[in-house]
XYZ file of C-alpha atoms in Angstrom:
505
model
C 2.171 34.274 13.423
C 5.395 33.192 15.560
C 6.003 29.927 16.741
C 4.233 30.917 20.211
C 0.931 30.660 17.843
C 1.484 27.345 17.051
C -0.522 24.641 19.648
C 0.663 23.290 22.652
C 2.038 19.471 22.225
C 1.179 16.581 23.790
C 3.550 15.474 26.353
C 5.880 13.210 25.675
C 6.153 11.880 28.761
C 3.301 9.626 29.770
C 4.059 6.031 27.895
C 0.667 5.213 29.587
C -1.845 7.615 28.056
C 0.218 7.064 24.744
C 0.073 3.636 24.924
C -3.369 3.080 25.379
C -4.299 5.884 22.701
C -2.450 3.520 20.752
C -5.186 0.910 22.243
C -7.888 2.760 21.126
C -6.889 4.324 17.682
C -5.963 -0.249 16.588
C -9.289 -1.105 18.130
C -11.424 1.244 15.837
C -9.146 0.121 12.970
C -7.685 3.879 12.863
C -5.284 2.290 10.145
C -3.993 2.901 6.657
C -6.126 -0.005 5.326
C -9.336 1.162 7.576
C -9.315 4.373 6.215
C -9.006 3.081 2.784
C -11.758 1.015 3.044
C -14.323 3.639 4.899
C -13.293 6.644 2.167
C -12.901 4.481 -0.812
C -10.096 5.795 -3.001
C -10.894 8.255 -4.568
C -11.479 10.310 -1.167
C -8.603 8.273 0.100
C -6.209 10.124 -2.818
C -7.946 13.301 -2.646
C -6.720 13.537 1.179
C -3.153 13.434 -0.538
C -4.394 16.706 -2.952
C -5.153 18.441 0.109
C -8.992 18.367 -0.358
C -10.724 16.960 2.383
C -14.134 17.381 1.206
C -14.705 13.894 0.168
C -13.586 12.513 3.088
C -15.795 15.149 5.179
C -18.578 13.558 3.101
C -17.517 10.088 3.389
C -17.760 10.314 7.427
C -21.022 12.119 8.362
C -22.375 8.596 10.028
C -21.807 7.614 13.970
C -19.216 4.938 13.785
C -15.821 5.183 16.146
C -13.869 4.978 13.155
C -15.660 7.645 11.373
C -15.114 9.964 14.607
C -11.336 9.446 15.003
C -11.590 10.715 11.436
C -12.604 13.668 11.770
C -10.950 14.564 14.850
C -7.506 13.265 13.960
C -7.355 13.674 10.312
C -10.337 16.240 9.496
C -9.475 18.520 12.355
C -13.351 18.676 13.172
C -14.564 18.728 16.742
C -16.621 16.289 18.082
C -18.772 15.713 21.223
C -16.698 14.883 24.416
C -19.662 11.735 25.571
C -19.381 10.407 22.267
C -15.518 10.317 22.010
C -15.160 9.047 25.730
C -16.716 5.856 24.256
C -13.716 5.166 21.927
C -10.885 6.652 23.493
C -9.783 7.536 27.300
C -10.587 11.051 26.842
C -9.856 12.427 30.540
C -6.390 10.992 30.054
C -6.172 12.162 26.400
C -7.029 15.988 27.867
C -4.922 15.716 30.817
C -1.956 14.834 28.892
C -2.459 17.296 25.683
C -3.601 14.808 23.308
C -7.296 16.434 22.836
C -8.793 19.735 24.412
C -12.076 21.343 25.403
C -13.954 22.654 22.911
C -17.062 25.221 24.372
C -19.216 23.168 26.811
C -19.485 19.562 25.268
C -16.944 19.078 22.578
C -13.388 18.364 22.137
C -10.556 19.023 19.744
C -6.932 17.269 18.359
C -3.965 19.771 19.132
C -2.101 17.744 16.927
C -2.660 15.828 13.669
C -2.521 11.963 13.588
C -2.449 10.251 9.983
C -1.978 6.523 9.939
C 1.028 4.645 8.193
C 1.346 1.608 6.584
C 5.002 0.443 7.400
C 7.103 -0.966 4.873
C 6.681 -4.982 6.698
C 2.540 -3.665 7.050
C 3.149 -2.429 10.513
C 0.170 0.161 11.978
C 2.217 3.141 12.622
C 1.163 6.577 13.082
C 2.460 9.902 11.944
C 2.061 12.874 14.391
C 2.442 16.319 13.017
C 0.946 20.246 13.606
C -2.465 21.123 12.873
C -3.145 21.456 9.530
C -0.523 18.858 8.100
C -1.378 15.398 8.094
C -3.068 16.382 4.839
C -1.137 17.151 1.886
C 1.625 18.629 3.490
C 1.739 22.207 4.354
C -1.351 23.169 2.620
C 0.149 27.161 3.128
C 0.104 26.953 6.627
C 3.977 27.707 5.847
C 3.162 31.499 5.541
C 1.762 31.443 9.164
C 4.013 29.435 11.581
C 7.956 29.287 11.125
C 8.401 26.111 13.088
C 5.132 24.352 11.816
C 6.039 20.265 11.066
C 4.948 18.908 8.241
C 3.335 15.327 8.173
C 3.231 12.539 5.695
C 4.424 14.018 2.090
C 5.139 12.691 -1.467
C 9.005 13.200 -0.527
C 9.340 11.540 2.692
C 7.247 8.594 0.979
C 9.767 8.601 -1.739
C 13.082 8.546 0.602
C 11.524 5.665 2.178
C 11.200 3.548 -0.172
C 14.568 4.171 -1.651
C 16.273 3.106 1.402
C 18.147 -0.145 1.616
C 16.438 -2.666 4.478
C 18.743 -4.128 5.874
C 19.865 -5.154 9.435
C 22.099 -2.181 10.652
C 23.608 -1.463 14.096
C 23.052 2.422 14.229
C 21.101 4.956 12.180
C 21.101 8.317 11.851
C 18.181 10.707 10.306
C 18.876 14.098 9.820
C 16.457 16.861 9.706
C 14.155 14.552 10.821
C 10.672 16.559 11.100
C 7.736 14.077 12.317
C 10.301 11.444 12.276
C 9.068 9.373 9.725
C 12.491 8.421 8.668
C 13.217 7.504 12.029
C 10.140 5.212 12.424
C 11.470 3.173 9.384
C 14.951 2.981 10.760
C 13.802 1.556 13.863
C 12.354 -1.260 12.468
C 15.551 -2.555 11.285
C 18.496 -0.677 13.241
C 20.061 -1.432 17.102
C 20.639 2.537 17.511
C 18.432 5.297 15.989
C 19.241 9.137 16.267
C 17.642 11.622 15.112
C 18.764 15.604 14.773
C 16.480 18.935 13.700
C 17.676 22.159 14.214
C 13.729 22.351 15.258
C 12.776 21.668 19.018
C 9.261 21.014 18.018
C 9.841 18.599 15.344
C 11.823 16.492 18.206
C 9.368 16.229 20.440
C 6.719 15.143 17.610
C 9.080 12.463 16.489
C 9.021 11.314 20.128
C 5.402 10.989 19.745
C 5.417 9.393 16.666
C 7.451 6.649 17.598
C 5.457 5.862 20.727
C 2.209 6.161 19.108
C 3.333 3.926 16.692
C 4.445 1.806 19.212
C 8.566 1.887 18.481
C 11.471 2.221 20.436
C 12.790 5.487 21.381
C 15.201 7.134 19.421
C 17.925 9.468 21.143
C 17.092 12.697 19.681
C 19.583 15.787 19.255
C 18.952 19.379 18.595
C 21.034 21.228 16.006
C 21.292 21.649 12.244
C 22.227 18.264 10.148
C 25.335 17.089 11.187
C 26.269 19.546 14.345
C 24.687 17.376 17.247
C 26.703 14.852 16.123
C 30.493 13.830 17.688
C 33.080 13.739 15.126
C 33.721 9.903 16.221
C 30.176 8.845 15.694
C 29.587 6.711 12.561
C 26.860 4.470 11.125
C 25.766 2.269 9.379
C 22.446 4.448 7.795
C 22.516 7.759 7.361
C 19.033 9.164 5.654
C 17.946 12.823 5.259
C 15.263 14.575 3.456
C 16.617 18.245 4.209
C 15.484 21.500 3.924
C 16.369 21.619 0.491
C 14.487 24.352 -1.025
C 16.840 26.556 -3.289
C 15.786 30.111 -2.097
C 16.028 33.973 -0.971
C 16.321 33.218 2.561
C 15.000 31.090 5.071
C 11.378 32.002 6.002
C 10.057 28.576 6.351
C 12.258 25.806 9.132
C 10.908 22.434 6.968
C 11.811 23.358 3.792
C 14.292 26.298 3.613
C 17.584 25.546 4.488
C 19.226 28.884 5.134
C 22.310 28.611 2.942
C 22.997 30.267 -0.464
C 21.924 28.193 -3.720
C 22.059 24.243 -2.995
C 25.289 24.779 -0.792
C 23.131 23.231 2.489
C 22.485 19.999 -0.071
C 26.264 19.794 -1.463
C 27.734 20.345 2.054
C 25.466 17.550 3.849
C 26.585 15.351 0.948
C 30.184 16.512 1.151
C 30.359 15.417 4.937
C 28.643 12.539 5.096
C 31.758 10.077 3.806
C 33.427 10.375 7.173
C 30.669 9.397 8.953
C 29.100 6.389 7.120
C 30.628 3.166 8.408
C 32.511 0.562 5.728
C 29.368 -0.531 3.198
C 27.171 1.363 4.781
C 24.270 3.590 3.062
C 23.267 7.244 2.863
C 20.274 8.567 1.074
C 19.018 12.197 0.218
C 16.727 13.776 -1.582
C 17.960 16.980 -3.071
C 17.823 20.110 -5.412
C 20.749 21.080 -7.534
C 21.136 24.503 -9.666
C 21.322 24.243 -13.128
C 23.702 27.126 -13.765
C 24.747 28.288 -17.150
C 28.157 26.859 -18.711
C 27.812 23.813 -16.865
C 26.981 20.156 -16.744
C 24.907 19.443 -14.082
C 26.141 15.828 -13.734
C 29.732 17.577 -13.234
C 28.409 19.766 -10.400
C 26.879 16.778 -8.710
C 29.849 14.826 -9.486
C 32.172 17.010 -7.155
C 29.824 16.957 -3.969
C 30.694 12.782 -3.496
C 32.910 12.284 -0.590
C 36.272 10.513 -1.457
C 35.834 6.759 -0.540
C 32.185 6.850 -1.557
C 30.090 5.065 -4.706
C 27.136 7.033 -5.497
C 24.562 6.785 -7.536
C 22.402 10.390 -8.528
C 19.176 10.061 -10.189
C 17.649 13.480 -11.534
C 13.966 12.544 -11.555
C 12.633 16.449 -12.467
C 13.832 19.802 -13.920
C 12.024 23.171 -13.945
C 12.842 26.406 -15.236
C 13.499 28.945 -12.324
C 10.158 30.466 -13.138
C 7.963 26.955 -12.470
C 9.914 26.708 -9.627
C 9.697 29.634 -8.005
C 5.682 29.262 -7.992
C 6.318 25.823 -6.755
C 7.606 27.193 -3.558
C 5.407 30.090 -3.480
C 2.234 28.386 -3.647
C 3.676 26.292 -0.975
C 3.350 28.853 1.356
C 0.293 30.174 0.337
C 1.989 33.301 -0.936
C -0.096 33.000 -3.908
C -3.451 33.830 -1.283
C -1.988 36.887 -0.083
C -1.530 40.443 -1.023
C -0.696 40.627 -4.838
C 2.088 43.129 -4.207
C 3.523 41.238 -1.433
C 3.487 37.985 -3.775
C 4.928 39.847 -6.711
C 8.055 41.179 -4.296
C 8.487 37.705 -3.498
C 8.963 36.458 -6.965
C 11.072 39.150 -7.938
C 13.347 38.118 -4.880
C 13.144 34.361 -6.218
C 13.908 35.396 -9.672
C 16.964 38.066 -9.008
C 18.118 35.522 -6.316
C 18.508 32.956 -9.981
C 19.910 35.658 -12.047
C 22.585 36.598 -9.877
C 24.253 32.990 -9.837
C 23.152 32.175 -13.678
C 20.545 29.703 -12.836
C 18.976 28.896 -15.803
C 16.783 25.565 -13.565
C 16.326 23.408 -10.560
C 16.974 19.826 -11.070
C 15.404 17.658 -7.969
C 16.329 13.791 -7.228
C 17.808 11.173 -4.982
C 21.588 10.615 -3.956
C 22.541 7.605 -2.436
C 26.289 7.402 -1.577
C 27.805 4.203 -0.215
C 31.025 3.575 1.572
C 33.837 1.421 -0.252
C 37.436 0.639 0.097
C 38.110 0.586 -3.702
C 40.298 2.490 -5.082
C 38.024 3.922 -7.666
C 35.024 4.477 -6.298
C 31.801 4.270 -8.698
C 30.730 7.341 -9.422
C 27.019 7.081 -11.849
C 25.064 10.639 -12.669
C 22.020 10.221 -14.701
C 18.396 11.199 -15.483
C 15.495 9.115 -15.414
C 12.273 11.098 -15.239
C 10.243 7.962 -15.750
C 7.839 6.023 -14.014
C 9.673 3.337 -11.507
C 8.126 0.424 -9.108
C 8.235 1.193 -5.741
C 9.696 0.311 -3.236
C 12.807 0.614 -4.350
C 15.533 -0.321 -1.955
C 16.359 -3.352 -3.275
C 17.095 -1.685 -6.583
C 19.513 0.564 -4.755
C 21.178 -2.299 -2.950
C 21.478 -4.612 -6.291
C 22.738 -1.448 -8.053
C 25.685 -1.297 -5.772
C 26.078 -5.075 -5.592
C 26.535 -5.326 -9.522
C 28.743 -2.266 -8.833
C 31.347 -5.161 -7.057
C 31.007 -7.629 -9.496
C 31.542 -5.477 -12.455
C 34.590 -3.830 -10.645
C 36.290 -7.480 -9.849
C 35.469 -8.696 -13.225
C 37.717 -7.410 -16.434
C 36.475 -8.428 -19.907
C 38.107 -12.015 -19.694
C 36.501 -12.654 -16.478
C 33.054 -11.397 -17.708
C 33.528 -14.548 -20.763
C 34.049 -17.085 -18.051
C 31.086 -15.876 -16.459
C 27.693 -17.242 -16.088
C 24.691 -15.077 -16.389
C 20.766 -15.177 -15.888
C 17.950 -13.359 -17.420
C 16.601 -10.699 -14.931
C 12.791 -11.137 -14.035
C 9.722 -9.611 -16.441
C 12.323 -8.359 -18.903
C 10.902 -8.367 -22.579
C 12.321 -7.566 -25.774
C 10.207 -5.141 -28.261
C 11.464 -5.129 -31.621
C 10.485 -2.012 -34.276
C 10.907 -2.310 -38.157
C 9.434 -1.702 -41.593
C 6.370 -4.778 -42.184
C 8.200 -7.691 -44.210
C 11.741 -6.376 -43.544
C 13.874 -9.495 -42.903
C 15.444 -7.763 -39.777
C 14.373 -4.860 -37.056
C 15.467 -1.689 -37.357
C 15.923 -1.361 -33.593
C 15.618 -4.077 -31.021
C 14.740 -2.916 -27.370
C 14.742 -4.919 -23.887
C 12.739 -3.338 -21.229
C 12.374 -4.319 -17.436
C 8.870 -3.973 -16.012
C 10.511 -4.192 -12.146
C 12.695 -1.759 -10.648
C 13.674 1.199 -12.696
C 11.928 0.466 -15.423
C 14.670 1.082 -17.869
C 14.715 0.143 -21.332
C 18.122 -0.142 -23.410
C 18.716 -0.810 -26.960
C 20.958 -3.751 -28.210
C 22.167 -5.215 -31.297
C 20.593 -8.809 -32.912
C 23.696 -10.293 -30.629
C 22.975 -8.465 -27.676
C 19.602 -9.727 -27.960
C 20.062 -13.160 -28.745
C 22.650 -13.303 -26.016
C 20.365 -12.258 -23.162
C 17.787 -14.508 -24.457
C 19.761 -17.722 -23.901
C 21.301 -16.347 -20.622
C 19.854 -19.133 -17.824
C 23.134 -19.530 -16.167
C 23.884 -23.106 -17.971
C 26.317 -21.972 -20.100
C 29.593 -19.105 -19.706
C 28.987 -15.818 -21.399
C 32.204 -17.185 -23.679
C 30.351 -20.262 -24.697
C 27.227 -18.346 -25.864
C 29.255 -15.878 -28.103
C 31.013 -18.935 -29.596
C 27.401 -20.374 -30.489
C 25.999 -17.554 -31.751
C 29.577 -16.735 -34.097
C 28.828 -20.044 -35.607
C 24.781 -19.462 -36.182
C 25.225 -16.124 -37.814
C 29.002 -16.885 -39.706
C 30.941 -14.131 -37.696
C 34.544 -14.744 -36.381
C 34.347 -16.117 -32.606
C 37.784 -14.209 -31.688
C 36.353 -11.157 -32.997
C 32.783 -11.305 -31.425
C 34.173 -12.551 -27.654
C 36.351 -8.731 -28.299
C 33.635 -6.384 -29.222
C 30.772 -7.664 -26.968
C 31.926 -7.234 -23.436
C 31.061 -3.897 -23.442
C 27.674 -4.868 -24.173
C 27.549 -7.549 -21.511
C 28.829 -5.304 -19.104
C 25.905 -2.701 -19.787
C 23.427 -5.015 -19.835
C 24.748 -6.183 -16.287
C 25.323 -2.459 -14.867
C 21.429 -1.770 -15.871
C 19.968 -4.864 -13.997
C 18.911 -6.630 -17.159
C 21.588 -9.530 -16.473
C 22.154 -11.023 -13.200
C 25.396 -13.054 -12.142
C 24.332 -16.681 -11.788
């Protein structure tokens, strides 16, 4: 069905009904931590699966809470003269919120999901019916212009974002405006573009259900709404970044060939971010044969930008093809119409030699040095979330490192990150390990191998003594030359900085 099929949305216009919606939805503990505790967790996780069965089960009883559920979240109607005692239902119908369902019960035209914000602010996430649960859940196939609700990748671009005070934002592509609802909690100036009318007006009802300030919201695709003189401080997307034959589906498929619509947002974001300021994407990249990926993603950074790319998956065309399809429920469908569709997906790959799809996060970050820091890598392991003040410590150490040569890192003084430990693996008796490990259990999560002085160096790193001084001590313990060991260990120290496992005292 077209767009037209799609239900009408609430206004946006009446602050009053919205506000004391708002009212009603805190009173009854309509929360993140309410729901929680009424479903219990595994419901509570299932909900993310897109299986609402246990949360069906977990609400049969009377209570308001257990009501908003299932009109809100479940999409169930319930009877008008039991609603009317939680919420102001003739407002709530007047202004689109709810609607008449035969004689005595009433309905949700939209989906409301509530959000835990990042400072444990009650915010709620408005989206199309059908959404608020596991994303798309196929719907795709049906409605061009459907928005999408809370998902795994809007989760994840939230919590990489740096937090900190900022004059003006700018989220792009901005669906439900969950993005937006973060950056308003911390910027002067939100805006927020999508080349989707509908997705505009539900970010205007996010915000005000969640009680934020109103961002000025612009129609077009990414960057287009936006004056060339307009910069910021924050720019955030998660675009439509879906590498495929066409562009059947608004949230997801961006309309250009292969991952151009990712490398040109990328490509054009340096001229608007403002000196130090932040941008951060999620993205797909093609794998294409003959080439390094980290080379491909290499040329998309803006000149006068550090970035930092982190490929956190890879599938083969063929896994990710079925990805998308099942998205869309194309899997559901006629078999012959499903098997055209692959075939499309497939000769789409063949024709420009991609072999897979790598998917991550790019955060790029405006600097006036003359060589920019440019870091590509893959980490497909588990990290502690949030993680935006990873990203901002990354680029931090990024500064010292670049104003500190070798002699500079010896005069130094250096600290012992948090919860890092040091695993050591050898043969039973052996005098020495074979291999000697330090792992961080914050953050990234990374673990790096180091030599016996590597490791007793970090080990007596507590910012008392320069990095110079240390080598000196530990030349004398073990009978090495001094000169010798102060030349072939900055490298070392400057790794073990670079990775977060040493911090400048």
């Amino acid at each position: 069905m077209s767009n037209a099929s799609l239900s009408p949305l609430p206004s946006a216009d009446r602050p009053d009904v919205t506000a004391r919606l708002r009212d009603a939805l805190l009173g009854a503990s309509f929360t993140a931590d309410g729901l929680l505790e009424l479903l219990g967790a595994p419901a509570y996780a299932a909900l993310s699966r897109s299986e609402t069965v246990p949360a069906l089960r977990a609400t049969r009883g009377d209570t308001p809470l257990e009501l908003l559920v299932r009109l809100f979240l479940l999409q169930q109607p319930v009877p008008r003269a039991r609603v009317a005692d939680v919420l102001p239902v003739d407002a709530c119908l007047e202004s689109g919120w709810l609607d008449r369902v035969g004689d005595d019960e009433v309905a949700a035209t939209v989906d409301v999901r509530p959000y835990g914000g990042s400072d444990g602010e009650d915010w709620f996430i408005v989206s199309d019916l059908g959404c608020a649960v596991g994303g798309a859940g196929g719907i795709g196939r049906h409605a061009r212009g459907v928005v999408l609700g809370v998902g795994g990748a809007s989760t994840t671009l939230a919590s990489l974002t740096v937090r900190t005070p900022v004059s003006a934002a700018l989220d792009l592509g901005t669906g439900s405006g969950i993005q937006a609802l973060h950056a308003a909690a911390h910027a002067t100036r939100v805006t927020a573009t999508d080349v989707n009318p509908r997705a505009l007006h539900i970010t205007a009802l996010t915000l005000a259900l969640s009680g934020a300030p109103a961002a000025d919201l612009r129609e077009g695709s990414l960057y287009a709404p936006v004056a060339d003189d307009e910069t910021y401080d924050l720019i955030v997307s998660n675009p439509p970044f879906v590498i495929s034959p066409g562009a059947r589906l608004t949230y997801r498929d961006g309309g250009m060939s292969g991952d151009d619509l990712c490398r040109s947002l990328v490509q054009q974001t340096g001229e608007r971010l403002n000196e130090g300021g932040f941008a951060h994407f999620l993205a797909n990249w093609q794998h294409v044969e003959g080439e390094d990926w980290t080379d491909r993603l290499r040329s998309w950074v803006p000149r006068g930008c550090d970035a930092w790319i982190v490929q956190r998956e890879v599938q083969d065309v063929t896994q990710y093809a079925e990805l998308w399809l099942r998205d869309a429920g194309d899997h559901r469908g006629d078999p012959a119409d499903y098997q055209a569709r692959y075939d499309a997906w497939l000769d789409e790959f063949e024709a420009r030699k991609v072999r897979a799809v790598g998917f991550g996060w790019i955060t790029l970050r405006r600097t006036a040095a003359a060589e920019p820091s440019v870091v590509a890598e893959e980490w497909p392991h588990p990290v502690e979330q949030p993680l935006g003040e990873t990203v901002r410590a990354h680029f931090d150490r990024v500064d010292y490192l670049r104003s500190h040569d070798d002699a500079a890192l010896l005069e130094a003084h250096f600290t012992l990150a948090g919860e890092v430990v040091q695993e050591q693996v050898g043969l039973p008796g052996a005098e020495d390990p074979e291999h000697v490990v330090l792992r961080q259990n914050r953050g990234m999560r990374r673990a790096t191998r180091v030599d016996t002085v590597g490791a007793g160096f970090a080990g007596v790193c507590d910012g008392t003594m320069s990095a110079g001084r240390i080598l000196d001590a530990i030349a004398q313990l073990v009978g090495e030359d001094p000169v010798a060991l102060r030349d072939r260990t900055p490298a070392q120290i400057r790794l073990l900085v670079e990775q977060g496992f040493l911090e400048p005292a």
